[in-house]
Coordinates of C-alpha atoms in Angstrom, one line a residue:
X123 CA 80.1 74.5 94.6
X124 CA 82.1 77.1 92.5
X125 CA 80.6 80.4 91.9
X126 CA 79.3 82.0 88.4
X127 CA 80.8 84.8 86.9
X128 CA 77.6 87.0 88.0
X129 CA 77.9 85.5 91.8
X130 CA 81.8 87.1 91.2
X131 CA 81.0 90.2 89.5
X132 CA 78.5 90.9 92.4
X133 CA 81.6 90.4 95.4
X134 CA 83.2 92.5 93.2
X135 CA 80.9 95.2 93.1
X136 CA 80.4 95.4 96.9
X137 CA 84.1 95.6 97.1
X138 CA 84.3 98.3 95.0
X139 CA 81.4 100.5 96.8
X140 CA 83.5 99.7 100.1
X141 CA 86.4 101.6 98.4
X142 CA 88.4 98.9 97.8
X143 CA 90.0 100.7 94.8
X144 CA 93.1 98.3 93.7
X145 CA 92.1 95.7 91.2
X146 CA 94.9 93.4 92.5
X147 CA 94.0 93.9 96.7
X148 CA 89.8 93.3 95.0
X149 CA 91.0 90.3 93.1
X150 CA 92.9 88.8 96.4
X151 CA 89.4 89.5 98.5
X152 CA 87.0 88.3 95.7
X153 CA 88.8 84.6 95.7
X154 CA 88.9 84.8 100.0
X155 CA 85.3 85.5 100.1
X156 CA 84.2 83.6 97.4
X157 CA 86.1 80.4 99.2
X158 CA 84.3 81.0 102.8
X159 CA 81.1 81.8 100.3
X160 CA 81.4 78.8 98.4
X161 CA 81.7 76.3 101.8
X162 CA 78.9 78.3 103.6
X163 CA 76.8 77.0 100.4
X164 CA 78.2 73.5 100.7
X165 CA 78.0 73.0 104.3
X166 CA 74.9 75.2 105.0
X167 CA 73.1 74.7 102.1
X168 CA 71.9 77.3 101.2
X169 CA 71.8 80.0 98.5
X170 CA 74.3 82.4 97.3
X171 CA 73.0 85.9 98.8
X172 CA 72.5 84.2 102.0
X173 CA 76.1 82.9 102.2
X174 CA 77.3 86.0 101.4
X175 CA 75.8 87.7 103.6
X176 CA 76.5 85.5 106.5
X177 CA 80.0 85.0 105.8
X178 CA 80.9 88.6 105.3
X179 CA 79.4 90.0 108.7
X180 CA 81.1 87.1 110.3
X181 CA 84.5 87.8 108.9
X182 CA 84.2 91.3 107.7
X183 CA 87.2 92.7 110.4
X184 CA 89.5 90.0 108.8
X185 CA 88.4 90.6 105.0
X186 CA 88.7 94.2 105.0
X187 CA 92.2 93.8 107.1
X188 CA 93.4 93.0 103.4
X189 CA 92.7 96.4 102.3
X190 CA 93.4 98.4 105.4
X191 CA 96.8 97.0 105.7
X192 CA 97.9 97.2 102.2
X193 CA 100.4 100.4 102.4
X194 CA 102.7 98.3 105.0
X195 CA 103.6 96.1 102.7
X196 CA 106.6 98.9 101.4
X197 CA 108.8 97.3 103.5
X198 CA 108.4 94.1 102.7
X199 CA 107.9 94.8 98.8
X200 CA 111.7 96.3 99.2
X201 CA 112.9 93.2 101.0
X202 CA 111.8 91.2 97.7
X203 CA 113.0 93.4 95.2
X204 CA 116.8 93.0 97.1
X205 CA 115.9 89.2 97.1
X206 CA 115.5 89.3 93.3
X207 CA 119.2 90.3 93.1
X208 CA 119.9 86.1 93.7
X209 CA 117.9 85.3 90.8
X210 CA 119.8 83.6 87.8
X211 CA 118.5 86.5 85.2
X212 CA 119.3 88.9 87.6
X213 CA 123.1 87.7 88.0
X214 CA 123.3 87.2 84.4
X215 CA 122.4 90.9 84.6
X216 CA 124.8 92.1 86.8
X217 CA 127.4 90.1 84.6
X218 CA 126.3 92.0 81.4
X219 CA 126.2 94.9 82.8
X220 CA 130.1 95.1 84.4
X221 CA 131.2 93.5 81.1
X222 CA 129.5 96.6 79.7
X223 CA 130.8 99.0 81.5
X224 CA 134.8 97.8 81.0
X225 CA 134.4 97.5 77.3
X226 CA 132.4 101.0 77.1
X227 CA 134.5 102.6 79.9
X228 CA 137.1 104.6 77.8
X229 CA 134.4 106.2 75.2
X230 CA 133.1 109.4 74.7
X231 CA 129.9 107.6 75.3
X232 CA 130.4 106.6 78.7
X233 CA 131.8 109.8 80.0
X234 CA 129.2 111.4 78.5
X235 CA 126.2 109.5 80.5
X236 CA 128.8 109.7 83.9
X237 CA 128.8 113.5 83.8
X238 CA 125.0 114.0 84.5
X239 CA 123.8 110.4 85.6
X240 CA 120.9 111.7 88.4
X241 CA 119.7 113.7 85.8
X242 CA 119.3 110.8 83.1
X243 CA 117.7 108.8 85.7
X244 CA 115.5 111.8 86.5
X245 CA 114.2 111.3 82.9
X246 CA 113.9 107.9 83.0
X247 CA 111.8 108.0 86.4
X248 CA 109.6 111.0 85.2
X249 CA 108.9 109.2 82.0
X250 CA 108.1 105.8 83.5
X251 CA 105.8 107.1 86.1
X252 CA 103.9 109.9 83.3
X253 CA 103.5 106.6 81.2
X254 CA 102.2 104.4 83.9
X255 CA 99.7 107.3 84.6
X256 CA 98.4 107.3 81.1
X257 CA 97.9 103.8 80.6
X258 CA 96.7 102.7 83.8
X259 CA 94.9 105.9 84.9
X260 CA 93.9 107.5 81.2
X261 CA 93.4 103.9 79.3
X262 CA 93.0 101.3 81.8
X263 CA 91.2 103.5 84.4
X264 CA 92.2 101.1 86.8
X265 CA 94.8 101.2 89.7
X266 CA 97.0 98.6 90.5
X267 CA 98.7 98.5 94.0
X268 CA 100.9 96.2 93.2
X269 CA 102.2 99.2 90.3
X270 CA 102.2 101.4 92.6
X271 CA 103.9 99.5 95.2
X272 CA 107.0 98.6 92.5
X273 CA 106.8 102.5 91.6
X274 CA 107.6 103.3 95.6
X275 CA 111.0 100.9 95.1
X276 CA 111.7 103.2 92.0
X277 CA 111.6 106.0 93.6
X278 CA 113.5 104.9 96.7
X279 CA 116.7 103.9 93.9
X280 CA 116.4 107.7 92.7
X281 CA 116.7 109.4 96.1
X282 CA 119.6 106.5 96.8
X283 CA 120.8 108.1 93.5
X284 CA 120.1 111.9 94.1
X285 CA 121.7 111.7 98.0
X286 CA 124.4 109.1 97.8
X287 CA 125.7 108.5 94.6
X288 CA 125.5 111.7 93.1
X289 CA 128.2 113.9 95.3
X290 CA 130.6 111.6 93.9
X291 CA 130.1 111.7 90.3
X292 CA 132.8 114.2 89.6
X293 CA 135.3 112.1 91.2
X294 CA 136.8 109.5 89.0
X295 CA 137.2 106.1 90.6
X296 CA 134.2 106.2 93.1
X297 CA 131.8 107.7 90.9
X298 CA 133.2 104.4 88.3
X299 CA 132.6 102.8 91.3
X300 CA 129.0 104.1 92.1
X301 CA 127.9 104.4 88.5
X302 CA 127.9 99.9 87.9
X303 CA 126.1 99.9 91.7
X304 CA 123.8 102.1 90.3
X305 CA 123.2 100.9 86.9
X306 CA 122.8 97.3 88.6
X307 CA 120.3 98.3 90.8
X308 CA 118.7 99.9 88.2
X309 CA 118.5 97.1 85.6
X310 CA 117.4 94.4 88.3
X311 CA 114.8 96.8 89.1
X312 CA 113.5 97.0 85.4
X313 CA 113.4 92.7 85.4
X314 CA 111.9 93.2 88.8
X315 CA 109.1 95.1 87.3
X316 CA 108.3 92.6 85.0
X317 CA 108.4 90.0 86.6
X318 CA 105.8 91.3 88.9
X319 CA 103.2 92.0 86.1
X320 CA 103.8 88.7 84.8
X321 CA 103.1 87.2 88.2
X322 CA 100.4 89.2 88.8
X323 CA 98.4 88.8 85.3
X324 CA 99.1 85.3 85.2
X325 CA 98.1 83.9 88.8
X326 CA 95.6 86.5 89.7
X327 CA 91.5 86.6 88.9
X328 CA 91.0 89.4 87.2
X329 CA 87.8 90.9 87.0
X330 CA 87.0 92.3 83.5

C-alpha cells in the first residue's frame, strides 16, 4: 500500500519539527519510514496514523541515527571525491588539463595566473560559497547537506593550496609541478560537484 502525497507531506512535517533541517538527510528518512509505515499498514492492517505512530516509537533510535550521524560522513564524502579521480570524464580531465598547461605554459597568460594562484582560488572559493548562500539560503531557503558536505571537500583543496602548494609558487619547476596537481584537483572537484546534484535531484524524493 503506497502512501499519498498528504500521508508524505505529514512524515515530512514531523521531521522537520524534530529539526531535521537538510532536505536531502528528510528525503532519505521520509522513504525509510514511509517503507516500515507502509508494511505496518499491510501486515497490520491498519490505518495510516496508527502505523506511523507505531513504527516510529519502535524505531525512533535507528530513524533519527540518520540525522545524528550525518557530520561523520566528511570522511567518507572525501574518500569518494578521490574515488572520482578513476572516472572516465574525470581522466579525460586530467588529460585536457596537462595538454593545457604545455601548450599555454610559455605565455604571458600562464605566468600571469602562476604568480598569485592561492589568491585566484581564494576568489573562486569565496565566490562559489557567497553564491551557494544566495540561492540555496536567500532563494531556495532550503539547506542541503549533501552541499554543504561537497563545500567541506572545497575547502579542504584550498587549505591543501594555502599550506602546501603555495610556498613553492615562486620556485619554477615545482611550483609547474604543483600548479597541474592543483588545477587537477580542482577541475575533478568542479565535475565532482555536479555529479552530485545530478545524483541527488535525480534519485532522491523531494519534497516540494
Amino acid at each position: 500500500m503506497k502512501l499519498n502525497k498528504n500521508q508524505i507531506q505529514f512524515i515530512d512535517g514531523y521531521l522537520q519539527r524534530n529539526d531535521v533541517i537538510y532536505v536531502d538527510i528528510r528525503a532519505e528518512m521520509i522513504d525509510h519510514i514511509a517503507t516500515g509505515v507502509e508494511e505496518k499498514m499491510k501486515v497490520e492492517d491498519i490505518e495510516f496514523h496508527d502505523a506511523f505512530v507505531s513504527y516510529v516509537n519502535s524505531n525512533r533510535k535507528e530513524i533519527f541515527s540518520m540525522n545524528k550521524n550525518s557530520w561523520r560522513n566528511t570522511f567518507l564524502e572525501l574518500k569518494n571525491y578521490f574515488r572520482f579521480f578513476l572516472k572516465p570524464k574525470s581522466l579525460f580531465a586530467v588529460v585536457l588539463i596537462i595538454a593545457l598547461f604545455f601548450s599555454l605554459r610559455e605565455t604571458e597568460f600562464y605566468t600571469f595566473i602562476k604568480e598569485d594562484l592561492s589568491f585566484y582560488f581564494l576568489l573562486i572559493f569565496l565566490g562559489y560559497s557567497v553564491l551557494s548562500m544566495i540561492y540555496f539560503y536567500g532563494i531556495k531557503k532550503k539547506r542541503y547537506y549533501f552541499i554543504e558536505r561537497t563545500n567541506i571537500v572545497l575547502s579542504i583543496l584550498y587549505w591543501i593550496n594555502l599550506f602546501i602548494f603555495k610556498p613553492f609558487e615562486k620556485q619554477k619547476y615545482i611550483s609547474d609541478v604543483l600548479t597541474i596537481v592543483f588545477m587537477c584537483l580542482f577541475a575533478i572537484y568542479v565535475l565532482y560537484a555536479i555529479n552530485q546534484i545530478n545524483k541527488f535531484f535525480n534519485s532522491k524524493m523531494i519534497i516540494k
